[in-house]
XYZ file of C-alpha atoms in Angstrom:
719
model
C -128.263 -15.814 70.408
C -128.881 -12.641 68.394
C -130.894 -14.004 65.431
C -130.038 -10.940 63.344
C -126.516 -12.359 63.076
C -127.734 -14.932 60.582
C -130.127 -12.759 58.624
C -129.191 -12.202 55.006
C -126.880 -15.219 54.757
C -127.424 -17.439 51.725
C -127.801 -21.208 52.380
C -124.105 -22.188 51.952
C -123.005 -19.214 54.068
C -125.514 -20.175 56.769
C -124.316 -23.785 56.680
C -120.697 -22.670 57.127
C -121.468 -20.276 59.970
C -123.560 -22.781 61.965
C -121.373 -25.886 61.616
C -120.908 -27.890 64.837
C -117.463 -28.456 66.343
C -115.698 -30.039 63.376
C -112.934 -29.192 60.950
C -114.101 -27.687 57.695
C -112.841 -26.243 54.458
C -114.844 -23.312 53.122
C -114.107 -22.881 49.410
C -114.891 -19.193 49.090
C -114.959 -17.949 45.527
C -114.122 -14.391 44.521
C -116.746 -11.918 45.728
C -118.660 -14.578 47.669
C -118.584 -12.869 51.087
C -115.823 -14.873 52.772
C -114.937 -12.140 55.293
C -118.547 -11.934 56.367
C -118.727 -15.711 56.800
C -115.515 -15.872 58.817
C -116.478 -13.000 61.121
C -120.059 -14.204 61.536
C -118.766 -17.683 62.386
C -116.760 -16.195 65.267
C -119.742 -14.138 66.448
C -122.009 -17.200 66.220
C -119.655 -19.357 68.293
C -119.423 -16.673 70.981
C -123.123 -15.789 71.060
C -124.206 -19.447 71.355
C -121.797 -20.065 74.206
C -119.760 -22.588 72.258
C -116.620 -20.641 73.064
C -115.551 -17.612 75.069
C -114.020 -14.642 73.214
C -110.583 -15.519 74.570
C -110.718 -19.231 73.781
C -110.633 -19.108 70.011
C -107.795 -18.296 67.654
C -108.240 -16.539 64.290
C -105.313 -16.164 61.905
C -105.101 -13.670 59.056
C -102.300 -12.705 56.674
C -102.317 -8.932 57.191
C -102.771 -6.605 60.151
C -105.377 -4.751 58.089
C -107.498 -7.910 57.763
C -107.166 -8.620 61.493
C -108.270 -5.087 62.414
C -111.230 -5.307 60.043
C -112.300 -8.576 61.656
C -112.120 -7.088 65.149
C -114.058 -3.992 64.016
C -116.832 -6.105 62.500
C -117.041 -8.275 65.623
C -117.394 -5.198 67.828
C -120.338 -4.082 65.685
C -121.977 -7.536 65.868
C -121.660 -8.293 69.577
C -121.472 -6.289 72.817
C -118.093 -7.782 73.764
C -114.678 -6.460 74.616
C -112.456 -7.570 71.757
C -109.247 -6.456 73.484
C -107.104 -9.458 74.206
C -108.795 -11.729 71.677
C -106.396 -13.985 69.801
C -106.963 -12.516 66.346
C -103.928 -11.580 64.292
C -101.297 -12.525 61.745
C -99.058 -15.575 62.014
C -96.141 -13.367 63.091
C -98.235 -11.361 65.546
C -99.676 -14.424 67.273
C -96.281 -16.137 67.428
C -94.791 -13.020 69.008
C -97.560 -13.136 71.624
C -96.873 -16.775 72.451
C -93.131 -16.212 72.700
C -93.634 -13.211 75.020
C -95.747 -15.392 77.307
C -93.181 -18.229 77.338
C -89.892 -16.432 76.771
C -87.963 -18.620 79.228
C -89.088 -21.875 77.627
C -88.279 -20.369 74.208
C -84.768 -19.477 75.487
C -85.316 -15.750 74.952
C -84.967 -12.728 77.221
C -88.233 -11.199 78.400
C -87.497 -8.005 76.481
C -86.369 -9.636 73.228
C -86.488 -7.266 70.247
C -87.626 -7.930 66.681
C -85.315 -7.047 63.815
C -86.897 -5.466 60.764
C -85.415 -6.221 57.340
C -82.899 -3.375 57.516
C -81.720 -4.297 61.014
C -81.396 -7.935 59.985
C -79.221 -6.975 57.034
C -76.957 -4.897 59.287
C -76.625 -7.819 61.695
C -75.669 -10.148 58.838
C -73.024 -7.684 57.627
C -71.458 -7.680 61.110
C -71.316 -11.470 61.097
C -69.763 -11.523 57.630
C -67.110 -9.029 58.692
C -66.285 -11.093 61.791
C -65.968 -14.248 59.664
C -63.977 -12.392 56.974
C -66.537 -13.274 54.287
C -66.074 -11.522 50.930
C -69.205 -9.383 50.478
C -68.698 -9.233 46.709
C -68.665 -13.003 46.327
C -71.418 -13.338 48.951
C -73.707 -10.277 48.690
C -75.263 -9.631 52.135
C -78.796 -9.497 50.714
C -78.298 -12.912 49.152
C -77.229 -14.250 52.547
C -80.264 -12.592 54.123
C -82.591 -14.267 51.638
C -80.854 -17.615 52.160
C -81.337 -17.433 55.936
C -84.976 -16.291 55.771
C -85.849 -18.841 53.088
C -84.324 -21.666 55.131
C -86.229 -20.673 58.254
C -89.503 -20.460 56.331
C -88.914 -24.078 55.345
C -88.448 -24.946 59.032
C -84.684 -25.478 58.718
C -81.893 -24.494 61.088
C -78.346 -24.052 59.785
C -77.280 -27.611 60.674
C -80.287 -28.997 58.775
C -79.535 -27.248 55.470
C -77.996 -29.564 52.896
C -74.763 -28.039 51.595
C -73.347 -29.918 48.626
C -70.686 -27.394 47.632
C -68.206 -24.984 49.299
C -70.301 -21.952 48.304
C -73.395 -23.203 50.148
C -71.299 -24.404 53.096
C -69.938 -20.896 53.511
C -73.478 -19.476 53.567
C -74.448 -22.084 56.174
C -71.508 -20.936 58.326
C -72.796 -17.364 58.215
C -76.318 -18.643 58.980
C -75.101 -20.521 62.065
C -73.040 -17.600 63.387
C -75.869 -15.157 62.678
C -78.256 -17.282 64.772
C -75.654 -17.434 67.554
C -75.198 -13.647 67.430
C -78.970 -13.066 67.588
C -79.197 -15.412 70.573
C -76.415 -13.527 72.398
C -78.048 -10.167 71.714
C -81.612 -11.271 72.488
C -83.113 -10.410 69.098
C -85.206 -12.309 66.532
C -86.058 -11.642 62.888
C -89.517 -12.139 61.366
C -88.820 -15.641 60.072
C -87.456 -16.602 63.490
C -90.756 -15.697 65.179
C -92.667 -18.504 63.480
C -89.837 -21.055 63.576
C -89.048 -20.408 67.263
C -92.747 -20.644 68.151
C -93.123 -23.894 66.205
C -90.096 -25.340 68.026
C -91.501 -24.194 71.378
C -94.792 -26.017 70.791
C -93.244 -29.149 69.306
C -90.680 -29.610 72.097
C -92.700 -28.597 75.142
C -95.665 -30.923 75.656
C -97.090 -28.988 78.606
C -97.319 -25.705 76.700
C -98.605 -27.423 73.577
C -101.341 -29.249 75.475
C -102.299 -26.051 77.302
C -103.037 -24.225 74.048
C -104.659 -27.240 72.459
C -107.036 -27.338 75.421
C -107.664 -23.607 75.212
C -108.206 -23.166 71.475
C -110.925 -25.633 70.540
C -111.774 -23.462 67.542
C -109.018 -22.285 65.176
C -110.074 -20.197 62.177
C -107.780 -19.354 59.250
C -108.325 -16.773 56.523
C -106.769 -17.081 53.007
C -105.730 -20.653 53.748
C -104.496 -21.165 50.177
C -101.615 -18.778 50.956
C -100.139 -20.771 53.851
C -96.614 -22.118 53.521
C -95.495 -25.542 54.825
C -94.237 -24.236 58.194
C -97.418 -22.245 58.837
C -99.498 -25.346 58.178
C -97.344 -27.442 60.526
C -97.772 -24.755 63.218
C -101.555 -24.897 62.793
C -101.507 -28.688 63.029
C -99.594 -28.506 66.322
C -102.124 -26.098 67.815
C -105.106 -28.094 66.587
C -103.847 -31.447 67.803
C -106.127 -34.431 67.274
C -109.389 -33.085 68.638
C -109.727 -29.374 67.840
C -111.589 -27.901 64.889
C -109.734 -26.115 62.123
C -112.094 -23.850 60.155
C -110.160 -22.905 57.019
C -111.452 -20.389 54.496
C -109.715 -20.143 51.135
C -109.850 -20.500 47.374
C -107.446 -22.765 45.524
C -108.316 -20.895 42.315
C -106.819 -17.734 43.823
C -103.540 -19.238 45.031
C -101.035 -16.878 43.364
C -98.162 -16.574 45.847
C -96.000 -19.624 45.210
C -93.027 -17.271 44.833
C -93.493 -16.386 48.541
C -93.593 -20.035 49.555
C -97.372 -20.505 49.538
C -98.337 -24.134 48.990
C -101.771 -24.640 47.432
C -101.365 -28.362 48.248
C -101.995 -27.539 51.913
C -105.709 -27.476 51.082
C -105.781 -31.127 50.028
C -103.487 -32.013 52.931
C -106.026 -30.431 55.260
C -108.795 -32.652 53.912
C -106.673 -35.731 54.581
C -104.970 -34.764 57.860
C -108.153 -33.580 59.581
C -110.575 -36.059 57.985
C -112.630 -33.129 56.754
C -116.164 -34.108 55.826
C -117.555 -30.573 55.532
C -116.379 -28.933 52.306
C -118.711 -26.012 51.734
C -118.563 -24.069 48.484
C -119.440 -20.378 48.454
C -120.168 -19.911 44.771
C -122.660 -17.037 44.653
C -120.775 -13.928 43.602
C -122.027 -10.518 44.746
C -119.599 -8.488 42.663
C -119.652 -9.144 38.928
C -122.068 -9.509 36.039
C -122.749 -12.984 34.663
C -120.636 -12.794 31.491
C -117.555 -11.886 33.498
C -118.064 -14.842 35.833
C -118.801 -17.241 32.963
C -115.517 -16.202 31.336
C -113.630 -16.715 34.605
C -115.201 -20.154 35.094
C -114.342 -21.227 31.547
C -110.753 -20.103 31.934
C -110.042 -21.738 35.297
C -111.664 -25.016 34.221
C -108.480 -25.650 32.217
C -106.495 -26.118 35.434
C -105.950 -29.610 36.767
C -106.178 -30.764 40.404
C -108.790 -28.193 41.378
C -111.096 -28.772 44.305
C -113.790 -27.429 42.009
C -116.448 -24.734 42.157
C -118.413 -22.578 39.714
C -119.157 -18.924 40.357
C -122.638 -17.619 39.596
C -124.600 -14.449 40.211
C -128.186 -13.309 40.450
C -127.192 -10.369 38.241
C -127.919 -10.351 34.519
C -125.299 -11.381 31.978
C -124.202 -7.806 31.366
C -121.799 -6.680 28.658
C -119.479 -8.964 26.765
C -115.757 -8.823 27.443
C -114.165 -6.265 25.133
C -110.980 -7.388 23.376
C -108.701 -4.949 21.594
C -105.700 -5.925 19.462
C -103.347 -2.976 18.953
C -100.549 -2.782 16.372
C -98.051 -1.623 19.057
C -97.836 -1.234 22.810
C -97.933 2.556 22.400
C -101.189 2.322 20.441
C -102.520 -0.089 23.063
C -101.883 2.579 25.719
C -103.448 5.296 23.555
C -106.540 3.166 23.015
C -106.870 2.631 26.769
C -106.649 6.391 27.334
C -109.401 7.021 24.773
C -111.654 4.414 26.404
C -111.058 5.909 29.844
C -112.158 9.300 28.554
C -115.266 7.665 27.105
C -115.994 6.029 30.468
C -115.621 9.417 32.114
C -118.137 10.902 29.705
C -120.537 8.123 30.729
C -120.276 9.267 34.335
C -117.710 6.795 35.677
C -115.186 8.219 38.135
C -111.506 7.546 37.563
C -111.258 5.879 40.957
C -113.700 3.217 39.712
C -111.284 2.171 36.929
C -108.204 -0.068 37.206
C -105.396 -0.830 34.760
C -103.834 -4.210 35.503
C -100.583 -5.620 34.168
C -98.565 -8.768 34.766
C -95.213 -7.046 35.251
C -94.361 -3.681 36.808
C -92.236 -2.772 33.788
C -95.409 -2.534 31.687
C -96.580 0.496 33.629
C -94.110 2.897 31.982
C -95.784 3.132 28.586
C -99.197 3.369 30.284
C -97.970 6.089 32.633
C -96.533 8.056 29.705
C -99.857 7.946 27.863
C -101.780 8.988 30.974
C -99.409 11.866 31.694
C -99.684 13.057 28.088
C -103.485 12.954 28.343
C -103.537 14.753 31.683
C -105.273 11.871 33.492
C -104.586 11.495 37.222
C -103.412 8.076 38.364
C -102.102 6.284 41.396
C -99.779 3.254 41.358
C -101.309 0.939 43.933
C -98.920 -1.091 46.055
C -95.891 0.208 44.213
C -94.008 3.167 42.805
C -94.210 5.073 39.562
C -91.730 3.810 37.017
C -89.134 6.561 37.405
C -89.319 6.347 41.203
C -88.448 2.648 41.454
C -85.235 1.837 43.286
C -83.401 0.224 40.393
C -84.408 3.003 37.977
C -83.186 5.684 40.383
C -79.888 3.812 40.723
C -79.478 3.692 36.943
C -80.421 7.366 36.546
C -77.917 8.277 39.273
C -75.092 6.726 37.235
C -76.250 8.685 34.197
C -76.592 11.919 36.190
C -73.098 11.598 37.639
C -71.636 10.871 34.205
C -73.369 13.983 32.877
C -72.554 16.185 35.867
C -69.881 15.126 38.349
C -70.955 17.928 40.724
C -74.167 16.001 41.509
C -73.406 14.936 45.108
C -76.783 13.242 45.587
C -76.182 10.981 42.601
C -72.692 10.106 43.856
C -73.910 9.246 47.357
C -76.603 6.988 45.916
C -74.266 4.802 43.873
C -70.792 5.083 45.386
C -71.390 1.769 47.137
C -74.189 0.310 45.028
C -73.722 -2.365 43.961
C -71.560 -3.073 46.994
C -67.914 -2.316 46.289
C -66.514 -2.219 49.832
C -66.853 1.533 50.434
C -68.217 1.705 53.954
C -70.008 4.425 55.892
C -66.759 5.592 57.521
C -65.081 6.113 54.141
C -68.066 8.137 52.912
C -68.017 10.281 56.074
C -64.320 11.006 55.510
C -65.077 11.937 51.920
C -67.812 14.344 53.013
C -65.522 15.874 55.622
C -62.758 16.397 53.052
C -65.199 18.060 50.672
C -66.432 20.364 53.456
C -62.935 21.391 54.557
C -61.760 22.071 51.001
C -65.106 23.577 49.907
C -65.350 21.173 46.935
C -67.804 18.667 45.584
C -67.696 15.041 46.695
C -66.418 14.120 43.233
C -63.371 16.380 43.631
C -62.705 14.856 47.043
C -63.125 11.353 45.626
C -60.726 12.120 42.770
C -58.001 12.780 45.354
C -58.809 9.686 47.385
C -57.253 6.280 46.962
C -58.251 2.647 47.293
C -61.793 1.600 46.504
C -63.024 5.182 46.172
C -60.438 5.710 43.436
C -61.724 2.583 41.686
C -65.241 4.063 41.719
C -63.997 7.290 40.147
C -62.238 5.205 37.502
C -65.467 3.324 36.770
C -67.441 6.526 36.151
C -64.690 7.938 33.943
C -64.556 4.683 31.970
C -68.338 4.782 31.466
C -68.150 8.388 30.246
C -65.364 7.577 27.812
C -66.983 4.420 26.436
C -70.352 6.085 25.801
C -69.377 9.556 24.563
C -70.211 8.813 20.915
C -73.082 6.345 21.414
C -76.796 6.989 20.778
C -78.915 7.487 23.908
C -80.357 3.937 24.154
C -76.896 2.411 23.732
C -75.493 4.714 26.425
C -78.055 3.402 28.887
C -77.573 -0.199 27.769
C -73.812 0.089 28.262
C -74.129 1.700 31.694
C -76.553 -0.967 32.925
C -74.192 -3.722 31.813
C -70.919 -2.213 33.044
C -71.989 -0.456 36.241
C -72.740 -3.785 37.890
C -76.486 -3.159 38.230
C -77.527 -6.005 35.944
C -75.068 -8.410 37.572
C -76.288 -7.395 41.043
C -79.936 -8.174 40.330
C -79.016 -11.326 38.399
C -77.242 -12.563 41.542
C -80.375 -11.904 43.607
C -82.303 -14.273 41.332
C -80.405 -17.169 42.924
C -82.471 -16.752 46.094
C -85.938 -18.346 45.863
C -87.452 -15.699 48.139
C -85.984 -12.814 46.095
C -86.216 -14.283 42.595
C -89.481 -12.637 41.576
C -88.463 -9.211 42.893
C -85.090 -9.436 41.144
C -86.726 -10.452 37.867
C -89.068 -7.464 38.065
C -86.165 -5.104 38.729
C -84.325 -6.485 35.702
C -87.441 -6.056 33.561
C -87.682 -2.446 34.723
C -84.045 -1.794 33.796
C -84.681 -3.237 30.343
C -87.723 -0.998 30.067
C -85.485 2.018 30.756
C -83.690 1.271 27.476
C -87.083 1.118 25.763
C -88.043 4.455 27.325
C -84.877 5.995 25.894
C -85.561 4.526 22.447
C -89.055 6.004 22.344
C -87.742 9.307 23.681
C -85.344 9.507 20.729
C -88.207 8.899 18.288
C -90.446 11.508 19.897
C -88.024 14.372 20.559
C -85.724 16.497 18.432
C -83.326 16.931 21.345
C -82.371 13.352 22.165
C -79.424 14.179 24.425
C -78.806 12.454 27.740
C -79.475 15.749 29.535
C -82.899 16.061 27.920
C -83.771 12.463 28.759
C -82.779 12.948 32.414
C -84.943 16.075 32.519
C -87.833 14.113 31.012
C -87.420 11.374 33.643
C -87.421 13.920 36.474
C -90.558 15.614 35.191
C -92.444 12.323 34.754
C -91.422 11.254 38.244
C -92.330 14.467 39.970
C -95.880 15.600 39.386
C -98.427 13.091 38.293
C -99.045 10.642 41.122
C -102.435 11.550 42.533
C -103.016 12.078 46.221
C -104.937 9.587 48.333
C -108.121 11.678 48.242
C -107.988 12.571 44.526
C -110.180 11.030 41.844
C -107.565 8.948 40.075
C -107.070 5.777 38.077
C -105.581 2.754 39.789
C -102.523 1.176 38.155
C -101.262 -2.083 39.617
C -99.938 -5.557 38.993
C -102.481 -8.373 39.089
C -100.828 -9.661 42.270
C -101.488 -6.311 43.964
C -105.122 -6.317 42.770
C -106.159 -9.410 44.738
C -108.978 -8.544 47.115
C -109.941 -5.359 45.239
C -112.805 -4.644 42.842
C -113.623 -1.965 40.270
C -116.502 -1.080 37.963
C -114.225 -1.142 34.915
C -111.002 -3.116 34.546
C -108.387 -3.172 31.775
C -106.148 -6.272 31.680
C -103.243 -5.211 29.461
C -100.365 -6.907 27.673
C -102.120 -10.202 27.016
C -99.352 -11.713 24.934
C -97.694 -15.093 25.127
C -94.545 -14.803 27.229
C -95.862 -11.729 29.006
C -99.139 -13.082 30.396
C -98.739 -16.014 30.846
C -95.194 -15.041 31.761
C -92.397 -16.863 29.981
C -90.929 -18.027 33.333
C -94.028 -20.140 33.945
C -92.832 -22.568 31.264
C -89.819 -23.514 33.394
C -91.661 -24.160 36.663
C -93.740 -27.201 37.494
C -97.326 -25.989 37.798
C -96.274 -22.554 36.549
C -98.916 -22.278 33.836
C -101.649 -23.277 36.286
C -100.572 -20.473 38.625
C -100.513 -17.981 35.732
C -104.051 -19.061 34.848
C -105.098 -18.543 38.479
C -103.571 -15.076 38.233
C -105.644 -14.371 35.107
C -108.713 -15.663 36.977
C -108.015 -13.193 39.774
C -107.635 -10.387 37.221
C -110.957 -11.161 35.507
C -112.876 -11.370 38.773
C -111.770 -7.857 39.835
C -114.302 -6.389 37.354
C -117.874 -5.604 38.357
C -119.442 -4.267 35.170
C -117.017 -3.863 32.280
C -113.858 -5.760 31.364
C -111.326 -4.894 28.659
C -108.632 -7.318 27.464
C -105.883 -5.699 25.391
C -102.737 -6.876 23.657
C -100.289 -5.645 21.032
C -98.919 -7.235 17.873
C -95.545 -5.643 18.617
C -94.017 -4.428 21.858
C -90.731 -2.668 22.400
C -88.561 -4.580 24.873
C -84.996 -3.575 25.748
C -85.143 -0.944 23.027
C -86.023 -3.408 20.265
C -89.330 -4.203 18.613
C -90.573 -7.706 19.424
C -93.465 -9.405 17.650
C -95.541 -11.650 19.821
C -98.465 -14.002 19.815
C -101.744 -13.328 21.584
C -102.027 -14.900 25.029
C -103.184 -18.509 25.076
C -105.685 -17.429 27.735
C -107.706 -15.569 25.100
C -108.499 -18.787 23.259
C -109.810 -20.266 26.522
C -112.608 -17.699 26.694
C -115.911 -18.759 25.064
C -116.416 -16.931 21.764
C -119.978 -15.932 22.644
C -118.730 -13.950 25.676
C -116.219 -11.843 23.726
C -116.700 -8.714 21.613
C -113.757 -7.670 19.409
C -113.304 -3.903 19.242
C -110.219 -3.679 17.012
C -110.545 -3.681 13.217
C -109.930 -7.160 11.829
C -108.248 -8.144 8.589
C -110.498 -8.880 5.627
C -111.695 -12.499 5.404
C -110.325 -13.324 8.839
C -112.299 -14.671 11.731
C -110.888 -13.016 14.877
C -110.658 -16.339 16.678
C -108.675 -18.110 13.963
C -105.429 -16.677 15.316
C -106.112 -18.226 18.695
C -106.792 -21.759 17.661
C -110.570 -21.740 17.021
C -112.093 -23.354 13.990
C -113.040 -20.741 11.423
C -115.809 -21.087 8.842
C -114.446 -22.315 5.525
C -115.411 -19.020 3.910
C -113.111 -17.180 6.320
C -109.944 -19.134 5.494
C -107.745 -17.295 3.038
C -106.373 -19.121 0.037
C -102.588 -19.663 -0.186
C -100.865 -16.417 -1.090
C -99.472 -16.327 -4.645
C -95.764 -15.403 -4.786
C -94.795 -12.808 -7.355
C -91.448 -11.722 -8.682
C -92.183 -8.053 -7.951
C -92.848 -8.448 -4.225
C -93.182 -10.869 -1.364
C -96.886 -10.359 -0.647
C -96.227 -10.489 3.094
C -96.110 -7.899 5.838
C -94.475 -7.869 9.271
C -96.976 -8.755 11.986
C -99.087 -10.918 9.657
C -100.233 -14.227 11.129
C -99.592 -17.316 9.052
C -99.989 -21.090 9.073
C -97.311 -23.597 7.982
C -98.087 -27.221 7.181
C -95.248 -28.508 9.382
C -94.567 -25.793 11.968
C -98.139 -24.650 12.628
C -99.251 -21.137 13.544
C -96.823 -18.217 13.560
C -96.282 -14.530 12.909
C -94.118 -12.851 10.257
C -91.333 -10.930 12.018
C -89.054 -10.176 9.083
C -89.116 -9.893 5.281
C -85.986 -9.953 3.143
C -85.220 -9.792 -0.575
C -87.562 -10.047 -3.563
C -88.378 -12.418 -6.372
C -87.204 -16.050 -6.149
C -84.672 -15.130 -3.459
C -87.219 -13.551 -1.106
C -87.630 -15.042 2.335
C -89.548 -14.337 5.513
C -88.755 -14.796 9.165
C -91.616 -16.378 11.096
C -91.917 -16.719 14.853
C -93.821 -19.993 15.236
C -95.883 -20.616 18.331
C -94.446 -24.054 19.009
C -91.352 -24.222 16.791
C -89.588 -20.921 17.489
C -88.209 -18.451 14.955
C -87.290 -19.629 11.436
C -86.273 -18.064 8.101
C -88.209 -19.590 5.200
C -87.714 -19.288 1.460
C -90.921 -18.007 -0.137
C -90.337 -20.221 -3.157
C -90.795 -23.368 -1.078
C -92.415 -22.207 2.166
C -96.079 -23.177 1.517
C -97.380 -20.561 3.930
C -101.031 -19.638 4.285
C -102.278 -16.300 5.612
C -104.655 -16.276 8.557
């Protein structure tokens, strides 16, 4: 064996790499070198003769991770990595099905449908079954079929308690039959068909169980139930499953990931070797201590505590802004300061919980002339749903805009097919007119579309800009379309984000009105085009990284801003309605914190404009879970107020303000002021009305909701 393979490994890493043939769970904390451990484990097994390169199986979640593993192995050992069984779940299942196509009841040349091809196939089935595509949107059917397969269910196994679900099951069954006739499979089918092949064919199953004595899995916390069952089949009773993962970084429940698979592994495989990789090679000590303190509030953890040989470093910097716009402006000023200290833009990341939050940040960056790149996503004005909404507005403003018409004539679906659009284009060409003129002379569903646009123009002609956009979103069918997509578990999160973005478009219009003398729809559309067109940096440019926390997993930066830390935003309000939702949000915050190497900023706003209206919020509950000694407040604080009082910490008696005295001449309260009520607890003033004995305030209480209180009897105390 090449002894240099093991050089530089810390004791837990060395223990994991050199384990004998046994199942193990490697709890690999953020920045603890898990990829190195996994790759070195493979190299160790090969170099010691425990296994040949072609007799082990390594599963990753992305092709990029699989390629990186193969590249590292090639550098470690003089072996030919071609043909090694290293790949994604889908890639490895495809390989197995190609080798056993007859037993899997597939043609040798079976083809794989991508998402677009699958949707087209479903539309053909729906047309053949005479299924109303308005009552049953094809994408909803697509999500239903894929979601069922990912749970390991065929059409006849899906429980259908109502006529609506039974109709979807009918489409599911006919779609599967059509795919079988045509010799094609979709992505979800790859794993399900492979699982069925192994479970039903003992000879094939035993062959691979005999071959793959060592099965290694990366990011095990992200496996769904079917993927785990597939792994169990391959492992059998005697093979070793070497799983590397981190339950504290399980953040993909919306994709079907089941963090419970980790505890199931311990039980199902009688795992005795649980090795914790806790030494972090990325971040300073204060950052890790904050992450540890936060995640300790989660229940049912397998348990680990990150540490580093680095010094404590800087405290976490917390900034409370009066508004979301001022939050963005503060971030811009800090970025410029970081630049002056020699930090490159590419070493800085701005993280947010929801994509819709990027718009106000993008606007501030554009105004400051700072280059940025939206990682794993699109700039705000380039997102699909925003471009759809803008297309409606463009067509209302200028009916000669053929591109806008083509984008929305059948979105949301209104039964205008490709043939009808071709006929429309041909008529416009022959008569040398715009598509709108041709559509105005058409009948049927095209005529209904023309009527819709005319109705939108008429209804909004005298409305202010934000109300125009609000009306169009509601009456074009866009909101209803994305609301319907929320019914699918696999599409719910994406649909919610698209709806949040559409709401943010109303906010963008509201701010545009405040900032510009010309607040016409034409000017706003011009503004949107300009912001969409120029500012995304190229791949090689020095540019800031903007991304959601989900997209940031696996990345690291010298300086990180976690923005929008308000209750209902992060943690997201939807987490309150899902069992274990708050725990997952806390894991997401843990991931965000551990992206930072040297400096971490946490920012939030007292007020944030949502759907064109100012909303007053409470600071995120996660802030109170950070130890006070690790946090440095940068924003100016109110006189006689301990900064932690607002988040539930005990304040020194000298810092507690006396009850405010009511006066006839004024209320003595201001909007945004935090208060305490004897019965309802902590809250924030969101409205003030009247004066003298009749004065009253509206308070948004943390645990009791919004209430109007008479100042004469309220017994409020200022915080």
